[in-house]
Amino acid sequence: MLIVFIRTIILYFLIVIIMRLMGKRQIGQLQPSELVVALIIADLAAIPMGNTGIPLLAGIIPILTLFVCEAMLSYISLKSQLARRIISGKPSIVIEKGKILENELRKQRFNIDDLMEQLRLKDVFDIQDVEYAILETGGQISILLKTDKKPVIREDLNIKHQYEGLPISLIIDGRINCHNLSISGHDMNWLNKQLSINGIKSPRDVLYAYISEDNKFVYMLRDKAKGGYSN
């Protein structure tokens, strides 16, 4: 049992590292070659995990080999557009000016129900509202709505607004993120001043604190319902 436990731990961390090195794609965004590699790696790892009669290297070597092959394919795809098309394919237009391209759907083995589901997930319920719908290589649908169906934005109404940046986390679970504090353009003196202004004795009393999009210091205290913000 101890041997099985140790082998499982080794293979688990090996697979986690390899999958991490393969990139940050979600499962639904994997290219066909990446999905095949992921499935084969899982199968290869399962065999030596439960069968102690098989040497551990018999599982590790094929897994590392597949990873190297996938890394080489990724590099070739990065450098060559032709190779990228062969390995990953190319996007396909499935709706053009409100009309479903039946031949393209059939070619991609994509039925009407799948198409309508993808449209509904994009908050589109009428095909006639769609100028173009493109089936991406990862299986997702990208949609361009017709001009008169696009949502109104501030620029359309000539409404001026200030720039809004990303919120920056400063304190998480009582711990200060010094890197984010530096990115925000502030230092510890500024942070201590903000805590003092809001009557907070120690960062350990803070569950979460961040700089909001409009450059305000927002905080939430531990085990208390109250929070607040300050400039």
mmCIF file of C-alpha atoms in Angstrom:
data_model
loop_
_atom_site.group_PDB
_atom_site.id
_atom_site.type_symbol
_atom_site.label_atom_id
_atom_site.label_comp_id
_atom_site.label_asym_id
_atom_site.label_seq_id
_atom_site.Cartn_x
_atom_site.Cartn_y
_atom_site.Cartn_z
ATOM 1 C CA MET A 1 0.000 0.000 0.000
ATOM 2 C CA LEU A 2 2.836 2.388 0.796
ATOM 3 C CA ILE A 3 4.458 1.681 -2.570
ATOM 4 C CA VAL A 4 1.179 2.371 -4.394
ATOM 5 C CA PHE A 5 0.781 5.587 -2.402
ATOM 6 C CA ILE A 6 4.278 6.825 -3.259
ATOM 7 C CA ARG A 7 3.927 5.914 -6.953
ATOM 8 C CA THR A 8 0.600 7.729 -7.114
ATOM 9 C CA ILE A 9 2.057 10.869 -5.518
ATOM 10 C CA ILE A 10 5.008 10.886 -7.948
ATOM 11 C CA LEU A 11 2.804 10.455 -11.028
ATOM 12 C CA TYR A 12 0.276 12.991 -9.765
ATOM 13 C CA PHE A 13 2.841 15.759 -9.370
ATOM 14 C CA LEU A 14 4.474 14.815 -12.691
ATOM 15 C CA ILE A 15 1.162 15.171 -14.541
ATOM 16 C CA VAL A 16 0.307 18.432 -12.773
ATOM 17 C CA ILE A 17 3.684 19.894 -13.774
ATOM 18 C CA ILE A 18 3.340 18.713 -17.378
ATOM 19 C CA MET A 19 -0.205 20.025 -17.745
ATOM 20 C CA ARG A 20 0.936 23.326 -16.258
ATOM 21 C CA LEU A 21 3.805 23.539 -18.745
ATOM 22 C CA MET A 22 1.407 22.839 -21.610
ATOM 23 C CA GLY A 23 -0.304 26.179 -20.954
ATOM 24 C CA LYS A 24 -3.371 27.725 -19.385
ATOM 25 C CA ARG A 25 -6.073 26.652 -21.796
ATOM 26 C CA GLN A 26 -9.398 25.495 -20.402
ATOM 27 C CA ILE A 27 -10.574 21.992 -21.315
ATOM 28 C CA GLY A 28 -13.071 23.363 -23.835
ATOM 29 C CA GLN A 29 -10.330 25.421 -25.504
ATOM 30 C CA LEU A 30 -7.865 22.593 -26.117
ATOM 31 C CA GLN A 31 -6.819 21.958 -29.676
ATOM 32 C CA PRO A 32 -7.446 18.376 -30.923
ATOM 33 C CA SER A 33 -3.768 17.416 -30.551
ATOM 34 C CA GLU A 34 -3.667 18.821 -27.002
ATOM 35 C CA LEU A 35 -6.824 16.960 -26.008
ATOM 36 C CA VAL A 36 -5.441 13.680 -27.371
ATOM 37 C CA VAL A 37 -2.195 14.156 -25.426
ATOM 38 C CA ALA A 38 -4.096 14.934 -22.217
ATOM 39 C CA LEU A 39 -6.245 11.803 -22.544
ATOM 40 C CA ILE A 40 -3.290 9.539 -23.338
ATOM 41 C CA ILE A 41 -1.248 10.943 -20.442
ATOM 42 C CA ALA A 42 -4.119 10.213 -18.049
ATOM 43 C CA ASP A 43 -4.352 6.648 -19.358
ATOM 44 C CA LEU A 44 -0.596 6.068 -19.181
ATOM 45 C CA ALA A 45 -0.462 7.343 -15.602
ATOM 46 C CA ALA A 46 -3.334 5.122 -14.432
ATOM 47 C CA ILE A 47 -1.595 1.851 -15.370
ATOM 48 C CA PRO A 48 1.568 2.092 -13.208
ATOM 49 C CA MET A 49 -0.428 3.694 -10.389
ATOM 50 C CA GLY A 50 -2.387 0.532 -9.632
ATOM 51 C CA ASN A 51 -0.048 -2.145 -10.970
ATOM 52 C CA THR A 52 3.138 -2.281 -8.906
ATOM 53 C CA GLY A 53 4.492 -4.979 -11.215
ATOM 54 C CA ILE A 54 5.041 -2.367 -13.900
ATOM 55 C CA PRO A 55 8.192 -0.252 -13.413
ATOM 56 C CA LEU A 56 7.442 3.376 -12.632
ATOM 57 C CA LEU A 57 9.703 4.459 -15.491
ATOM 58 C CA ALA A 58 7.435 2.569 -17.903
ATOM 59 C CA GLY A 59 4.811 5.214 -17.146
ATOM 60 C CA ILE A 60 7.072 8.238 -16.743
ATOM 61 C CA ILE A 61 9.039 7.845 -20.000
ATOM 62 C CA PRO A 62 5.975 7.709 -22.332
ATOM 63 C CA ILE A 63 4.429 10.669 -20.517
ATOM 64 C CA LEU A 64 7.592 12.743 -20.912
ATOM 65 C CA THR A 65 7.850 11.648 -24.560
ATOM 66 C CA LEU A 66 4.309 12.842 -25.267
ATOM 67 C CA PHE A 67 5.043 16.139 -23.554
ATOM 68 C CA VAL A 68 8.151 16.679 -25.688
ATOM 69 C CA CYS A 69 6.185 15.854 -28.863
ATOM 70 C CA GLU A 70 3.431 18.284 -27.892
ATOM 71 C CA ALA A 71 5.980 20.995 -27.089
ATOM 72 C CA MET A 72 7.596 20.482 -30.513
ATOM 73 C CA LEU A 73 4.223 20.688 -32.276
ATOM 74 C CA SER A 74 3.374 23.853 -30.363
ATOM 75 C CA TYR A 75 6.689 25.429 -31.351
ATOM 76 C CA ILE A 76 6.236 24.464 -35.003
ATOM 77 C CA SER A 77 2.682 25.858 -34.949
ATOM 78 C CA LEU A 78 3.998 29.086 -33.456
ATOM 79 C CA LYS A 79 6.521 29.520 -36.258
ATOM 80 C CA SER A 80 4.530 28.253 -39.252
ATOM 81 C CA GLN A 81 1.042 29.317 -40.294
ATOM 82 C CA LEU A 82 0.756 26.299 -42.613
ATOM 83 C CA ALA A 83 1.637 23.914 -39.797
ATOM 84 C CA ARG A 84 -0.835 25.701 -37.541
ATOM 85 C CA ARG A 85 -3.613 25.102 -40.050
ATOM 86 C CA ILE A 86 -2.694 21.436 -40.455
ATOM 87 C CA ILE A 87 -2.441 20.752 -36.715
ATOM 88 C CA SER A 88 -5.207 22.979 -35.369
ATOM 89 C CA GLY A 89 -7.376 23.610 -38.409
ATOM 90 C CA LYS A 90 -8.886 26.997 -39.186
ATOM 91 C CA PRO A 91 -12.035 28.884 -38.092
ATOM 92 C CA SER A 92 -15.208 28.300 -40.108
ATOM 93 C CA ILE A 93 -18.021 30.743 -40.826
ATOM 94 C CA VAL A 94 -21.314 29.000 -39.935
ATOM 95 C CA ILE A 95 -23.680 32.017 -40.118
ATOM 96 C CA GLU A 96 -23.338 34.775 -42.700
ATOM 97 C CA LYS A 97 -25.668 37.795 -42.705
ATOM 98 C CA GLY A 98 -28.339 35.994 -40.715
ATOM 99 C CA LYS A 99 -28.239 32.831 -42.831
ATOM 100 C CA ILE A 100 -27.019 29.438 -41.624
ATOM 101 C CA LEU A 101 -24.392 27.890 -43.890
ATOM 102 C CA GLU A 102 -25.659 24.322 -43.883
ATOM 103 C CA ASN A 103 -22.783 22.870 -45.892
ATOM 104 C CA GLU A 104 -20.216 24.273 -43.467
ATOM 105 C CA LEU A 105 -22.141 22.912 -40.481
ATOM 106 C CA ARG A 106 -22.259 19.481 -42.077
ATOM 107 C CA LYS A 107 -18.553 19.657 -42.870
ATOM 108 C CA GLN A 108 -17.736 20.462 -39.239
ATOM 109 C CA ARG A 109 -20.229 17.869 -37.920
ATOM 110 C CA PHE A 110 -22.002 20.629 -36.023
ATOM 111 C CA ASN A 111 -25.786 20.307 -35.837
ATOM 112 C CA ILE A 112 -28.443 23.006 -35.514
ATOM 113 C CA ASP A 113 -29.129 22.221 -31.855
ATOM 114 C CA ASP A 114 -25.452 22.713 -30.984
ATOM 115 C CA LEU A 115 -25.407 25.968 -32.908
ATOM 116 C CA MET A 116 -28.526 27.327 -31.197
ATOM 117 C CA GLU A 117 -27.161 26.365 -27.784
ATOM 118 C CA GLN A 118 -23.928 28.249 -28.466
ATOM 119 C CA LEU A 119 -25.902 31.294 -29.625
ATOM 120 C CA ARG A 120 -28.075 31.261 -26.493
ATOM 121 C CA LEU A 121 -24.950 31.100 -24.331
ATOM 122 C CA LYS A 122 -23.907 34.340 -26.051
ATOM 123 C CA ASP A 123 -27.347 35.878 -25.266
ATOM 124 C CA VAL A 124 -28.415 35.663 -28.914
ATOM 125 C CA PHE A 125 -31.854 34.141 -29.499
ATOM 126 C CA ASP A 126 -32.594 35.210 -33.070
ATOM 127 C CA ILE A 127 -30.306 34.089 -35.893
ATOM 128 C CA GLN A 128 -31.352 37.092 -37.964
ATOM 129 C CA ASP A 129 -29.578 39.344 -35.439
ATOM 130 C CA VAL A 130 -26.235 37.754 -36.371
ATOM 131 C CA GLU A 131 -24.028 39.246 -39.069
ATOM 132 C CA TYR A 132 -21.371 36.544 -38.742
ATOM 133 C CA ALA A 133 -20.902 33.512 -36.489
ATOM 134 C CA ILE A 134 -17.509 31.826 -36.592
ATOM 135 C CA LEU A 135 -16.770 28.345 -35.266
ATOM 136 C CA GLU A 136 -13.293 28.618 -33.756
ATOM 137 C CA THR A 137 -10.725 25.831 -33.775
ATOM 138 C CA GLY A 138 -11.328 25.170 -30.069
ATOM 139 C CA GLY A 139 -15.073 24.605 -30.620
ATOM 140 C CA GLN A 140 -16.358 27.970 -29.388
ATOM 141 C CA ILE A 141 -18.602 30.274 -31.390
ATOM 142 C CA SER A 142 -17.600 33.914 -31.961
ATOM 143 C CA ILE A 143 -20.461 36.213 -32.894
ATOM 144 C CA LEU A 144 -20.620 39.561 -34.655
ATOM 145 C CA LEU A 145 -24.063 41.107 -34.310
ATOM 146 C CA LYS A 146 -25.650 43.264 -36.982
ATOM 147 C CA THR A 147 -25.008 46.970 -36.517
ATOM 148 C CA ASP A 148 -28.535 47.821 -35.365
ATOM 149 C CA LYS A 149 -28.493 44.927 -32.872
ATOM 150 C CA LYS A 150 -25.272 45.800 -31.080
ATOM 151 C CA PRO A 151 -25.562 47.117 -27.497
ATOM 152 C CA VAL A 152 -25.245 50.874 -27.068
ATOM 153 C CA ILE A 153 -21.941 51.985 -25.527
ATOM 154 C CA ARG A 154 -20.839 55.335 -24.080
ATOM 155 C CA GLU A 155 -18.923 56.237 -27.203
ATOM 156 C CA ASP A 156 -22.127 55.981 -29.248
ATOM 157 C CA LEU A 157 -23.757 58.559 -26.947
ATOM 158 C CA ASN A 158 -20.649 60.794 -26.794
ATOM 159 C CA ILE A 159 -20.468 60.346 -23.026
ATOM 160 C CA LYS A 160 -17.008 61.087 -21.650
ATOM 161 C CA HIS A 161 -15.721 58.965 -18.831
ATOM 162 C CA GLN A 162 -12.523 58.605 -16.875
ATOM 163 C CA TYR A 163 -10.168 55.701 -17.425
ATOM 164 C CA GLU A 164 -10.951 52.703 -15.239
ATOM 165 C CA GLY A 165 -8.142 50.264 -14.534
ATOM 166 C CA LEU A 166 -8.130 46.796 -13.025
ATOM 167 C CA PRO A 167 -8.767 46.410 -9.289
ATOM 168 C CA ILE A 168 -5.518 45.639 -7.449
ATOM 169 C CA SER A 169 -5.552 43.344 -4.421
ATOM 170 C CA LEU A 170 -3.472 44.696 -1.528
ATOM 171 C CA ILE A 171 -4.406 42.514 1.456
ATOM 172 C CA ILE A 172 -5.700 38.953 1.211
ATOM 173 C CA ASP A 173 -6.601 37.046 4.374
ATOM 174 C CA GLY A 174 -4.585 39.419 6.534
ATOM 175 C CA ARG A 175 -1.447 39.274 4.399
ATOM 176 C CA ILE A 176 -0.095 42.243 2.453
ATOM 177 C CA ASN A 177 0.776 41.698 -1.202
ATOM 178 C CA CYS A 178 3.885 43.861 -1.491
ATOM 179 C CA HIS A 179 4.207 43.221 -5.237
ATOM 180 C CA ASN A 180 0.714 44.531 -5.965
ATOM 181 C CA LEU A 181 1.275 47.439 -3.594
ATOM 182 C CA SER A 182 4.322 48.428 -5.644
ATOM 183 C CA ILE A 183 2.406 48.047 -8.929
ATOM 184 C CA SER A 184 -0.297 50.366 -7.632
ATOM 185 C CA GLY A 185 2.304 53.104 -7.155
ATOM 186 C CA HIS A 186 1.990 53.169 -3.357
ATOM 187 C CA ASP A 187 4.163 52.054 -0.465
ATOM 188 C CA MET A 188 3.748 50.715 3.083
ATOM 189 C CA ASN A 189 3.454 54.209 4.532
ATOM 190 C CA TRP A 190 0.446 54.907 2.302
ATOM 191 C CA LEU A 191 -1.158 51.575 3.188
ATOM 192 C CA ASN A 192 -0.613 52.080 6.925
ATOM 193 C CA LYS A 193 -2.155 55.537 6.603
ATOM 194 C CA GLN A 194 -5.230 54.093 4.881
ATOM 195 C CA LEU A 195 -5.609 51.506 7.623
ATOM 196 C CA SER A 196 -5.228 54.160 10.310
ATOM 197 C CA ILE A 197 -7.795 56.473 8.655
ATOM 198 C CA ASN A 198 -10.330 53.651 8.675
ATOM 199 C CA GLY A 199 -9.607 52.674 12.277
ATOM 200 C CA ILE A 200 -7.891 49.386 11.422
ATOM 201 C CA LYS A 201 -5.164 48.509 13.884
ATOM 202 C CA SER A 202 -3.442 45.755 11.894
ATOM 203 C CA PRO A 203 -3.544 44.243 8.399
ATOM 204 C CA ARG A 204 -4.318 40.936 10.144
ATOM 205 C CA ASP A 205 -7.770 42.333 10.916
ATOM 206 C CA VAL A 206 -8.503 42.674 7.186
ATOM 207 C CA LEU A 207 -10.043 39.823 5.207
ATOM 208 C CA TYR A 208 -9.645 41.539 1.852
ATOM 209 C CA ALA A 209 -8.544 44.993 0.734
ATOM 210 C CA TYR A 210 -7.972 46.362 -2.736
ATOM 211 C CA ILE A 211 -7.765 49.491 -4.871
ATOM 212 C CA SER A 212 -10.936 49.747 -6.924
ATOM 213 C CA GLU A 213 -11.286 50.743 -10.580
ATOM 214 C CA ASP A 214 -11.913 54.348 -9.530
ATOM 215 C CA ASN A 215 -8.749 54.375 -7.363
ATOM 216 C CA LYS A 216 -10.413 53.995 -3.971
ATOM 217 C CA PHE A 217 -9.153 51.907 -1.065
ATOM 218 C CA VAL A 218 -11.810 49.282 -0.354
ATOM 219 C CA TYR A 219 -11.635 46.874 2.585
ATOM 220 C CA MET A 220 -13.578 44.098 4.285
ATOM 221 C CA LEU A 221 -12.837 43.136 7.867
ATOM 222 C CA ARG A 222 -12.623 39.648 9.308
ATOM 223 C CA ASP A 223 -15.767 38.207 10.918
ATOM 224 C CA LYS A 224 -17.615 41.492 10.557
ATOM 225 C CA ALA A 225 -20.292 42.558 8.123
ATOM 226 C CA LYS A 226 -19.016 46.053 7.751
ATOM 227 C CA GLY A 227 -16.507 47.341 5.219
ATOM 228 C CA GLY A 228 -15.860 50.605 3.473
ATOM 229 C CA TYR A 229 -13.728 52.650 1.158
ATOM 230 C CA SER A 230 -11.657 55.799 1.134
ATOM 231 C CA ASN A 231 -9.861 57.848 -1.494
#
